Amino acid sequence: MRIFVTGAAGYIGTAVVRELIGAGHQVVGLTRSESGAQVLEKLGVEVVHGVLEDLDLLHSCAATSDGVIHLAFNHDFSNFGASLATDLRAIEALGEGLAGSGKPLVITAHANGKASEDAVLAFIEQGVRASIVSLAPSVHGEGDKGFVPQLIRIAQERGSSAYIGDGTNRWPAIHRLDAAVLFRLAVESAPAGSRLDGVDDEGIPFSDIAGVIGRHLDVPVVSISREEAQASFGFLSVVASLDLARSSKATKELLGWKPVQLGLLADLEQGHYFSKYH
């Protein structure tokens, strides 16, 4: 297949591109930066320079592909509403480019992104094999810039690794290479309307994550109250208190997906998350 990938040069995107090419697919990758273009060219990707706001470009790239994986998203938490609106318009352009073809459009779920999910599913009636991948909040591996590196930075700066209350609230996680396999399987064969759970660790107690971080940074591991969480975690305080356990049993059965990479705690034990602090 000739697969158009938005966000192809990103943390997850590069893993997806490698997985697709390794399985014999041809990849056309959207990137907005010259450095991203250089990364993609080395991987053997046909590079398209552009941004999500260029709807005509998205439409034409989708129309000339055998399928689309939409990974790009502007993670601007200061104006998240605008990021969601951009995502919705991009999905509409991609879907219109595929309308009537029976070809796949795989998107990534985002918090409060129901409008985008509704939009992609609406294209099923227009002959698009639409599916949604909902990744765990922690997509871990080398190069991670998400929640876990933020927790490590906060623990280093504050001199302690904290969890809230008894720390039994659970975080699901997925290794980026296992996530990449899931995206490949989705574009190849996910039935229209599939909602796919990108989860391997179904629920790690937050206190266990804090414990590994504390040990590697050689700082105490402490319980804090919900009232103290804002001062400790800042914008992560809400996420750090949630119990987010999820199962991917149905996804594994549907697609034959079998995560094989290290779980989050084992990945943290590898040490690469802490190399900058030693």
PDB file of C-alpha atoms in Angstrom:
ATOM      1  CA  MET A   1       0.000   0.000   0.000  1.00  0.00           C
ATOM      2  CA  ARG A   2       0.951   3.631  -0.550  1.00  0.00           C
ATOM      3  CA  ILE A   3       0.171   5.143   2.857  1.00  0.00           C
ATOM      4  CA  PHE A   4       0.022   8.854   3.650  1.00  0.00           C
ATOM      5  CA  VAL A   5       1.143   9.587   7.233  1.00  0.00           C
ATOM      6  CA  THR A   6       0.709  12.963   8.936  1.00  0.00           C
ATOM      7  CA  GLY A   7       3.123  13.685  11.775  1.00  0.00           C
ATOM      8  CA  ALA A   8       5.474  11.204  10.161  1.00  0.00           C
ATOM      9  CA  ALA A   9       8.637  12.706  11.663  1.00  0.00           C
ATOM     10  CA  GLY A  10       7.337  12.712  15.236  1.00  0.00           C
ATOM     11  CA  TYR A  11       8.092  10.456  18.184  1.00  0.00           C
ATOM     12  CA  ILE A  12       5.352   7.976  17.310  1.00  0.00           C
ATOM     13  CA  GLY A  13       5.374   8.821  13.599  1.00  0.00           C
ATOM     14  CA  THR A  14       8.940   7.671  12.965  1.00  0.00           C
ATOM     15  CA  ALA A  15       8.184   4.342  14.664  1.00  0.00           C
ATOM     16  CA  VAL A  16       5.047   3.929  12.533  1.00  0.00           C
ATOM     17  CA  VAL A  17       6.970   4.790   9.349  1.00  0.00           C
ATOM     18  CA  ARG A  18       9.660   2.201  10.117  1.00  0.00           C
ATOM     19  CA  GLU A  19       7.004  -0.412  10.851  1.00  0.00           C
ATOM     20  CA  LEU A  20       5.146   0.302   7.600  1.00  0.00           C
ATOM     21  CA  ILE A  21       8.275   0.249   5.439  1.00  0.00           C
ATOM     22  CA  GLY A  22       9.460  -2.921   7.173  1.00  0.00           C
ATOM     23  CA  ALA A  23       6.163  -4.554   6.185  1.00  0.00           C
ATOM     24  CA  GLY A  24       6.658  -3.599   2.534  1.00  0.00           C
ATOM     25  CA  HIS A  25       4.472  -0.502   2.321  1.00  0.00           C
ATOM     26  CA  GLN A  26       5.387   2.743   0.559  1.00  0.00           C
ATOM     27  CA  VAL A  27       5.112   5.795   2.823  1.00  0.00           C
ATOM     28  CA  VAL A  28       4.361   9.412   1.960  1.00  0.00           C
ATOM     29  CA  GLY A  29       5.069  11.526   5.028  1.00  0.00           C
ATOM     30  CA  LEU A  30       3.878  15.018   5.939  1.00  0.00           C
ATOM     31  CA  THR A  31       6.305  17.189   7.895  1.00  0.00           C
ATOM     32  CA  ARG A  32       6.516  20.922   8.542  1.00  0.00           C
ATOM     33  CA  SER A  33      10.267  21.129   9.256  1.00  0.00           C
ATOM     34  CA  GLU A  34      13.442  20.673   7.270  1.00  0.00           C
ATOM     35  CA  SER A  35      14.936  18.560  10.044  1.00  0.00           C
ATOM     36  CA  GLY A  36      11.861  16.316   9.913  1.00  0.00           C
ATOM     37  CA  ALA A  37      12.244  16.003   6.161  1.00  0.00           C
ATOM     38  CA  GLN A  38      15.858  14.873   6.561  1.00  0.00           C
ATOM     39  CA  VAL A  39      14.840  12.219   9.093  1.00  0.00           C
ATOM     40  CA  LEU A  40      12.136  10.905   6.773  1.00  0.00           C
ATOM     41  CA  GLU A  41      14.342  10.877   3.688  1.00  0.00           C
ATOM     42  CA  LYS A  42      16.871   8.698   5.530  1.00  0.00           C
ATOM     43  CA  LEU A  43      14.054   6.269   6.325  1.00  0.00           C
ATOM     44  CA  GLY A  44      13.060   6.047   2.670  1.00  0.00           C
ATOM     45  CA  VAL A  45       9.901   8.163   2.899  1.00  0.00           C
ATOM     46  CA  GLU A  46       8.511  10.321   0.096  1.00  0.00           C
ATOM     47  CA  VAL A  47       8.414  13.688   1.866  1.00  0.00           C
ATOM     48  CA  VAL A  48       5.595  16.229   1.623  1.00  0.00           C
ATOM     49  CA  HIS A  49       6.313  19.632   3.190  1.00  0.00           C
ATOM     50  CA  GLY A  50       3.243  21.166   4.793  1.00  0.00           C
ATOM     51  CA  VAL A  51       1.082  21.825   7.829  1.00  0.00           C
ATOM     52  CA  LEU A  52      -2.318  20.584   9.016  1.00  0.00           C
ATOM     53  CA  GLU A  53      -3.905  23.899   8.097  1.00  0.00           C
ATOM     54  CA  ASP A  54      -3.218  23.253   4.377  1.00  0.00           C
ATOM     55  CA  LEU A  55      -6.477  21.432   3.730  1.00  0.00           C
ATOM     56  CA  ASP A  56      -6.104  21.257  -0.060  1.00  0.00           C
ATOM     57  CA  LEU A  57      -2.752  19.515   0.383  1.00  0.00           C
ATOM     58  CA  LEU A  58      -4.216  17.003   2.836  1.00  0.00           C
ATOM     59  CA  HIS A  59      -7.114  16.307   0.477  1.00  0.00           C
ATOM     60  CA  SER A  60      -4.866  15.665  -2.523  1.00  0.00           C
ATOM     61  CA  CYS A  61      -2.382  13.509  -0.590  1.00  0.00           C
ATOM     62  CA  ALA A  62      -5.233  11.378   0.749  1.00  0.00           C
ATOM     63  CA  ALA A  63      -6.820  11.057  -2.684  1.00  0.00           C
ATOM     64  CA  THR A  64      -3.576   9.739  -4.215  1.00  0.00           C
ATOM     65  CA  SER A  65      -2.895   7.217  -1.421  1.00  0.00           C
ATOM     66  CA  ASP A  66      -4.155   3.732  -0.605  1.00  0.00           C
ATOM     67  CA  GLY A  67      -4.798   4.759   2.972  1.00  0.00           C
ATOM     68  CA  VAL A  68      -4.061   7.401   5.604  1.00  0.00           C
ATOM     69  CA  ILE A  69      -2.711   7.329   9.159  1.00  0.00           C
ATOM     70  CA  HIS A  70      -3.306  10.675  10.883  1.00  0.00           C
ATOM     71  CA  LEU A  71      -0.840  11.212  13.738  1.00  0.00           C
ATOM     72  CA  ALA A  72      -0.079  14.948  13.621  1.00  0.00           C
ATOM     73  CA  PHE A  73      -1.519  17.075  16.434  1.00  0.00           C
ATOM     74  CA  ASN A  74      -0.551  20.435  17.872  1.00  0.00           C
ATOM     75  CA  HIS A  75      -0.075  19.768  21.590  1.00  0.00           C
ATOM     76  CA  ASP A  76      -0.535  23.397  22.613  1.00  0.00           C
ATOM     77  CA  PHE A  77      -2.194  23.038  26.004  1.00  0.00           C
ATOM     78  CA  SER A  78      -2.514  26.819  26.313  1.00  0.00           C
ATOM     79  CA  ASN A  79      -5.021  26.804  23.436  1.00  0.00           C
ATOM     80  CA  PHE A  80      -6.200  23.208  23.252  1.00  0.00           C
ATOM     81  CA  GLY A  81      -9.537  24.167  21.739  1.00  0.00           C
ATOM     82  CA  ALA A  82      -7.789  25.576  18.678  1.00  0.00           C
ATOM     83  CA  SER A  83      -5.703  22.409  18.369  1.00  0.00           C
ATOM     84  CA  LEU A  84      -8.867  20.287  18.401  1.00  0.00           C
ATOM     85  CA  ALA A  85     -10.491  22.532  15.786  1.00  0.00           C
ATOM     86  CA  THR A  86      -7.452  22.190  13.500  1.00  0.00           C
ATOM     87  CA  ASP A  87      -7.537  18.427  13.973  1.00  0.00           C
ATOM     88  CA  LEU A  88     -11.229  18.288  13.028  1.00  0.00           C
ATOM     89  CA  ARG A  89     -10.719  20.271   9.818  1.00  0.00           C
ATOM     90  CA  ALA A  90      -7.735  18.108   8.874  1.00  0.00           C
ATOM     91  CA  ILE A  91      -9.740  14.905   9.367  1.00  0.00           C
ATOM     92  CA  GLU A  92     -12.572  16.296   7.247  1.00  0.00           C
ATOM     93  CA  ALA A  93     -10.118  17.088   4.422  1.00  0.00           C
ATOM     94  CA  LEU A  94      -8.504  13.644   4.624  1.00  0.00           C
ATOM     95  CA  GLY A  95     -11.862  11.895   4.700  1.00  0.00           C
ATOM     96  CA  GLU A  96     -13.141  13.854   1.720  1.00  0.00           C
ATOM     97  CA  GLY A  97     -10.009  12.852  -0.185  1.00  0.00           C
ATOM     98  CA  LEU A  98     -10.791   9.171   0.474  1.00  0.00           C
ATOM     99  CA  ALA A  99     -14.585   9.345   0.042  1.00  0.00           C
ATOM    100  CA  GLY A 100     -16.042   6.585  -2.101  1.00  0.00           C
ATOM    101  CA  SER A 101     -12.798   4.618  -2.246  1.00  0.00           C
ATOM    102  CA  GLY A 102     -13.260   1.981   0.470  1.00  0.00           C
ATOM    103  CA  LYS A 103      -9.750   2.884   1.638  1.00  0.00           C
ATOM    104  CA  PRO A 104      -8.696   3.204   5.295  1.00  0.00           C
ATOM    105  CA  LEU A 105      -8.406   6.367   7.398  1.00  0.00           C
ATOM    106  CA  VAL A 106      -6.885   5.753  10.837  1.00  0.00           C
ATOM    107  CA  ILE A 107      -6.946   8.640  13.309  1.00  0.00           C
ATOM    108  CA  THR A 108      -5.618   9.087  16.838  1.00  0.00           C
ATOM    109  CA  ALA A 109      -7.998   9.860  19.712  1.00  0.00           C
ATOM    110  CA  HIS A 110      -7.332  12.956  21.839  1.00  0.00           C
ATOM    111  CA  ALA A 111      -8.848  14.216  25.076  1.00  0.00           C
ATOM    112  CA  ASN A 112     -12.121  16.034  24.385  1.00  0.00           C
ATOM    113  CA  GLY A 113     -11.765  15.113  20.715  1.00  0.00           C
ATOM    114  CA  LYS A 114     -15.258  13.698  20.263  1.00  0.00           C
ATOM    115  CA  ALA A 115     -15.995  15.969  17.292  1.00  0.00           C
ATOM    116  CA  SER A 116     -13.008  14.539  15.406  1.00  0.00           C
ATOM    117  CA  GLU A 117     -14.059  10.982  16.239  1.00  0.00           C
ATOM    118  CA  ASP A 118     -17.642  11.637  15.143  1.00  0.00           C
ATOM    119  CA  ALA A 119     -16.343  13.201  11.918  1.00  0.00           C
ATOM    120  CA  VAL A 120     -14.162  10.239  10.944  1.00  0.00           C
ATOM    121  CA  LEU A 121     -16.913   7.728  11.718  1.00  0.00           C
ATOM    122  CA  ALA A 122     -19.346   9.726   9.585  1.00  0.00           C
ATOM    123  CA  PHE A 123     -17.116   9.010   6.572  1.00  0.00           C
ATOM    124  CA  ILE A 124     -17.971   5.311   6.851  1.00  0.00           C
ATOM    125  CA  GLU A 125     -21.242   6.097   5.081  1.00  0.00           C
ATOM    126  CA  GLN A 126     -19.156   7.689   2.305  1.00  0.00           C
ATOM    127  CA  GLY A 127     -17.145   4.525   1.721  1.00  0.00           C
ATOM    128  CA  VAL A 128     -14.146   5.157   3.972  1.00  0.00           C
ATOM    129  CA  ARG A 129     -12.817   2.358   6.219  1.00  0.00           C
ATOM    130  CA  ALA A 130     -12.440   4.620   9.243  1.00  0.00           C
ATOM    131  CA  SER A 131     -10.964   3.536  12.583  1.00  0.00           C
ATOM    132  CA  ILE A 132      -9.745   5.234  15.749  1.00  0.00           C
ATOM    133  CA  VAL A 133      -6.642   4.329  17.783  1.00  0.00           C
ATOM    134  CA  SER A 134      -6.843   5.411  21.412  1.00  0.00           C
ATOM    135  CA  LEU A 135      -3.342   5.289  22.874  1.00  0.00           C
ATOM    136  CA  ALA A 136      -2.486   4.946  26.550  1.00  0.00           C
ATOM    137  CA  PRO A 137      -1.557   8.275  28.211  1.00  0.00           C
ATOM    138  CA  SER A 138       2.032   7.040  28.472  1.00  0.00           C
ATOM    139  CA  VAL A 139       3.608   6.016  25.156  1.00  0.00           C
ATOM    140  CA  HIS A 140       7.075   5.158  26.387  1.00  0.00           C
ATOM    141  CA  GLY A 141      10.450   4.443  24.838  1.00  0.00           C
ATOM    142  CA  GLU A 142      13.626   6.293  23.912  1.00  0.00           C
ATOM    143  CA  GLY A 143      12.870   9.860  22.865  1.00  0.00           C
ATOM    144  CA  ASP A 144       9.698  10.103  24.992  1.00  0.00           C
ATOM    145  CA  LYS A 145       8.715  13.733  25.698  1.00  0.00           C
ATOM    146  CA  GLY A 146       5.357  12.970  27.325  1.00  0.00           C
ATOM    147  CA  PHE A 147       4.050  12.613  30.863  1.00  0.00           C
ATOM    148  CA  VAL A 148       6.754  10.378  32.328  1.00  0.00           C
ATOM    149  CA  PRO A 149       9.705  12.680  31.476  1.00  0.00           C
ATOM    150  CA  GLN A 150       7.688  15.528  33.011  1.00  0.00           C
ATOM    151  CA  LEU A 151       7.227  13.514  36.215  1.00  0.00           C
ATOM    152  CA  ILE A 152      10.967  12.805  36.302  1.00  0.00           C
ATOM    153  CA  ARG A 153      11.797  16.501  35.791  1.00  0.00           C
ATOM    154  CA  ILE A 154       9.393  17.536  38.553  1.00  0.00           C
ATOM    155  CA  ALA A 155      10.851  14.964  40.967  1.00  0.00           C
ATOM    156  CA  GLN A 156      14.388  16.156  40.208  1.00  0.00           C
ATOM    157  CA  GLU A 157      13.472  19.814  40.722  1.00  0.00           C
ATOM    158  CA  ARG A 158      11.481  19.248  43.930  1.00  0.00           C
ATOM    159  CA  GLY A 159      13.846  16.706  45.446  1.00  0.00           C
ATOM    160  CA  SER A 160      11.157  14.082  45.928  1.00  0.00           C
ATOM    161  CA  SER A 161       9.063  11.750  43.781  1.00  0.00           C
ATOM    162  CA  ALA A 162       5.423  12.116  44.730  1.00  0.00           C
ATOM    163  CA  TYR A 163       2.184  10.205  44.356  1.00  0.00           C
ATOM    164  CA  ILE A 164      -1.264  11.297  45.506  1.00  0.00           C
ATOM    165  CA  GLY A 165      -2.960   9.627  48.471  1.00  0.00           C
ATOM    166  CA  ASP A 166      -2.232   5.904  48.607  1.00  0.00           C
ATOM    167  CA  GLY A 167      -0.997   5.900  44.999  1.00  0.00           C
ATOM    168  CA  THR A 168      -3.208   3.010  43.918  1.00  0.00           C
ATOM    169  CA  ASN A 169      -4.669   4.980  40.995  1.00  0.00           C
ATOM    170  CA  ARG A 170      -3.519   3.259  37.814  1.00  0.00           C
ATOM    171  CA  TRP A 171      -1.843   4.396  34.594  1.00  0.00           C
ATOM    172  CA  PRO A 172      -1.980   2.357  31.378  1.00  0.00           C
ATOM    173  CA  ALA A 173       1.044   2.432  29.090  1.00  0.00           C
ATOM    174  CA  ILE A 174       2.253   1.247  25.698  1.00  0.00           C
ATOM    175  CA  HIS A 175       5.716   1.061  24.150  1.00  0.00           C
ATOM    176  CA  ARG A 176       5.994   3.203  21.017  1.00  0.00           C
ATOM    177  CA  LEU A 177       7.130   0.224  18.918  1.00  0.00           C
ATOM    178  CA  ASP A 178       4.084  -1.810  19.942  1.00  0.00           C
ATOM    179  CA  ALA A 179       1.912   1.229  19.161  1.00  0.00           C
ATOM    180  CA  ALA A 180       3.485   1.378  15.709  1.00  0.00           C
ATOM    181  CA  VAL A 181       2.472  -2.228  15.023  1.00  0.00           C
ATOM    182  CA  LEU A 182      -1.093  -1.424  16.062  1.00  0.00           C
ATOM    183  CA  PHE A 183      -1.285   1.484  13.597  1.00  0.00           C
ATOM    184  CA  ARG A 184       0.020  -0.783  10.811  1.00  0.00           C
ATOM    185  CA  LEU A 185      -2.546  -3.466  11.585  1.00  0.00           C
ATOM    186  CA  ALA A 186      -5.277  -0.825  11.715  1.00  0.00           C
ATOM    187  CA  VAL A 187      -4.504   0.591   8.275  1.00  0.00           C
ATOM    188  CA  GLU A 188      -4.139  -2.893   6.813  1.00  0.00           C
ATOM    189  CA  SER A 189      -7.210  -4.582   8.199  1.00  0.00           C
ATOM    190  CA  ALA A 190      -9.236  -2.841  10.950  1.00  0.00           C
ATOM    191  CA  PRO A 191     -12.957  -3.037  10.143  1.00  0.00           C
ATOM    192  CA  ALA A 192     -14.771   0.248   9.590  1.00  0.00           C
ATOM    193  CA  GLY A 193     -15.847   1.773  12.880  1.00  0.00           C
ATOM    194  CA  SER A 194     -13.202   0.023  14.993  1.00  0.00           C
ATOM    195  CA  ARG A 195     -12.052   1.742  18.153  1.00  0.00           C
ATOM    196  CA  LEU A 196      -8.680   0.261  19.015  1.00  0.00           C
ATOM    197  CA  ASP A 197      -7.126   0.421  22.493  1.00  0.00           C
ATOM    198  CA  GLY A 198      -3.387   1.041  22.287  1.00  0.00           C
ATOM    199  CA  VAL A 199      -2.632  -0.370  25.734  1.00  0.00           C
ATOM    200  CA  ASP A 200      -0.142  -2.981  26.975  1.00  0.00           C
ATOM    201  CA  ASP A 201       0.255  -2.258  30.710  1.00  0.00           C
ATOM    202  CA  GLU A 202      -3.434  -2.047  31.594  1.00  0.00           C
ATOM    203  CA  GLY A 203      -2.949  -0.232  34.874  1.00  0.00           C
ATOM    204  CA  ILE A 204       0.294   0.444  36.773  1.00  0.00           C
ATOM    205  CA  PRO A 205      -0.201   1.854  40.302  1.00  0.00           C
ATOM    206  CA  PHE A 206       1.040   5.439  40.243  1.00  0.00           C
ATOM    207  CA  SER A 207       3.010   4.782  43.420  1.00  0.00           C
ATOM    208  CA  ASP A 208       5.053   2.130  41.548  1.00  0.00           C
ATOM    209  CA  ILE A 209       5.996   4.666  38.864  1.00  0.00           C
ATOM    210  CA  ALA A 210       6.937   7.213  41.539  1.00  0.00           C
ATOM    211  CA  GLY A 211       8.994   4.560  43.305  1.00  0.00           C
ATOM    212  CA  VAL A 212      11.144   3.755  40.259  1.00  0.00           C
ATOM    213  CA  ILE A 213      11.649   7.461  39.572  1.00  0.00           C
ATOM    214  CA  GLY A 214      12.677   8.122  43.172  1.00  0.00           C
ATOM    215  CA  ARG A 215      15.148   5.256  43.197  1.00  0.00           C
ATOM    216  CA  HIS A 216      16.833   6.281  39.937  1.00  0.00           C
ATOM    217  CA  LEU A 217      17.068   9.946  41.000  1.00  0.00           C
ATOM    218  CA  ASP A 218      18.040   8.991  44.570  1.00  0.00           C
ATOM    219  CA  VAL A 219      15.281  11.149  46.057  1.00  0.00           C
ATOM    220  CA  PRO A 220      12.632  10.173  48.631  1.00  0.00           C
ATOM    221  CA  VAL A 221       9.269   8.823  47.465  1.00  0.00           C
ATOM    222  CA  VAL A 222       6.438  10.650  49.227  1.00  0.00           C
ATOM    223  CA  SER A 223       2.651  10.605  49.431  1.00  0.00           C
ATOM    224  CA  ILE A 224       0.962  13.974  49.082  1.00  0.00           C
ATOM    225  CA  SER A 225      -2.647  15.072  49.477  1.00  0.00           C
ATOM    226  CA  ARG A 226      -4.902  16.140  46.612  1.00  0.00           C
ATOM    227  CA  GLU A 227      -4.635  19.682  47.978  1.00  0.00           C
ATOM    228  CA  GLU A 228      -0.840  19.564  47.612  1.00  0.00           C
ATOM    229  CA  ALA A 229      -0.957  18.064  44.097  1.00  0.00           C
ATOM    230  CA  GLN A 230      -1.308  21.353  42.224  1.00  0.00           C
ATOM    231  CA  ALA A 231       1.813  22.766  43.877  1.00  0.00           C
ATOM    232  CA  SER A 232       3.765  19.567  43.195  1.00  0.00           C
ATOM    233  CA  PHE A 233       2.600  18.558  39.728  1.00  0.00           C
ATOM    234  CA  GLY A 234       1.325  21.805  38.186  1.00  0.00           C
ATOM    235  CA  PHE A 235      -0.738  21.153  35.053  1.00  0.00           C
ATOM    236  CA  LEU A 236      -0.162  17.392  35.517  1.00  0.00           C
ATOM    237  CA  SER A 237      -1.958  17.336  38.873  1.00  0.00           C
ATOM    238  CA  VAL A 238      -5.286  16.215  37.420  1.00  0.00           C
ATOM    239  CA  VAL A 239      -3.721  13.456  35.309  1.00  0.00           C
ATOM    240  CA  ALA A 240      -1.566  12.289  38.228  1.00  0.00           C
ATOM    241  CA  SER A 241      -4.673  11.697  40.328  1.00  0.00           C
ATOM    242  CA  LEU A 242      -6.822   9.832  37.788  1.00  0.00           C
ATOM    243  CA  ASP A 243      -7.436   6.079  37.787  1.00  0.00           C
ATOM    244  CA  LEU A 244      -7.140   5.338  34.059  1.00  0.00           C
ATOM    245  CA  ALA A 245      -6.919   1.539  33.838  1.00  0.00           C
ATOM    246  CA  ARG A 246      -7.941   0.211  30.406  1.00  0.00           C
ATOM    247  CA  SER A 247      -7.972  -3.128  28.598  1.00  0.00           C
ATOM    248  CA  SER A 248      -6.894  -3.935  25.040  1.00  0.00           C
ATOM    249  CA  LYS A 249      -8.264  -7.488  25.093  1.00  0.00           C
ATOM    250  CA  ALA A 250     -10.846  -6.813  22.367  1.00  0.00           C
ATOM    251  CA  THR A 251      -8.282  -5.045  20.165  1.00  0.00           C
ATOM    252  CA  LYS A 252      -5.841  -7.941  20.465  1.00  0.00           C
ATOM    253  CA  GLU A 253      -8.556 -10.420  19.524  1.00  0.00           C
ATOM    254  CA  LEU A 254      -9.791  -8.308  16.601  1.00  0.00           C
ATOM    255  CA  LEU A 255      -6.415  -7.703  14.933  1.00  0.00           C
ATOM    256  CA  GLY A 256      -4.146 -10.399  16.354  1.00  0.00           C
ATOM    257  CA  TRP A 257      -2.044  -7.651  17.927  1.00  0.00           C
ATOM    258  CA  LYS A 258       0.516  -8.893  20.445  1.00  0.00           C
ATOM    259  CA  PRO A 259       2.645  -6.292  22.262  1.00  0.00           C
ATOM    260  CA  VAL A 260       6.157  -7.678  22.707  1.00  0.00           C
ATOM    261  CA  GLN A 261       8.198  -4.716  23.984  1.00  0.00           C
ATOM    262  CA  LEU A 262       9.149  -3.875  27.572  1.00  0.00           C
ATOM    263  CA  GLY A 263       6.443  -2.591  29.891  1.00  0.00           C
ATOM    264  CA  LEU A 264       6.769   0.912  31.333  1.00  0.00           C
ATOM    265  CA  LEU A 265       8.404  -0.055  34.639  1.00  0.00           C
ATOM    266  CA  ALA A 266      10.945  -2.312  32.893  1.00  0.00           C
ATOM    267  CA  ASP A 267      11.636   0.443  30.360  1.00  0.00           C
ATOM    268  CA  LEU A 268      12.259   2.923  33.183  1.00  0.00           C
ATOM    269  CA  GLU A 269      14.753   0.440  34.686  1.00  0.00           C
ATOM    270  CA  GLN A 270      16.805   0.605  31.456  1.00  0.00           C
ATOM    271  CA  GLY A 271      18.050   4.019  32.595  1.00  0.00           C
ATOM    272  CA  HIS A 272      17.671   6.051  29.384  1.00  0.00           C
ATOM    273  CA  TYR A 273      14.944   8.187  30.957  1.00  0.00           C
ATOM    274  CA  PHE A 274      17.432   9.330  33.615  1.00  0.00           C
ATOM    275  CA  SER A 275      20.655   9.711  31.604  1.00  0.00           C
ATOM    276  CA  LYS A 276      20.468  13.537  31.566  1.00  0.00           C
ATOM    277  CA  TYR A 277      20.348  13.625  35.372  1.00  0.00           C
ATOM    278  CA  HIS A 278      23.510  11.601  35.966  1.00  0.00           C
TER     279      HIS A 278
END
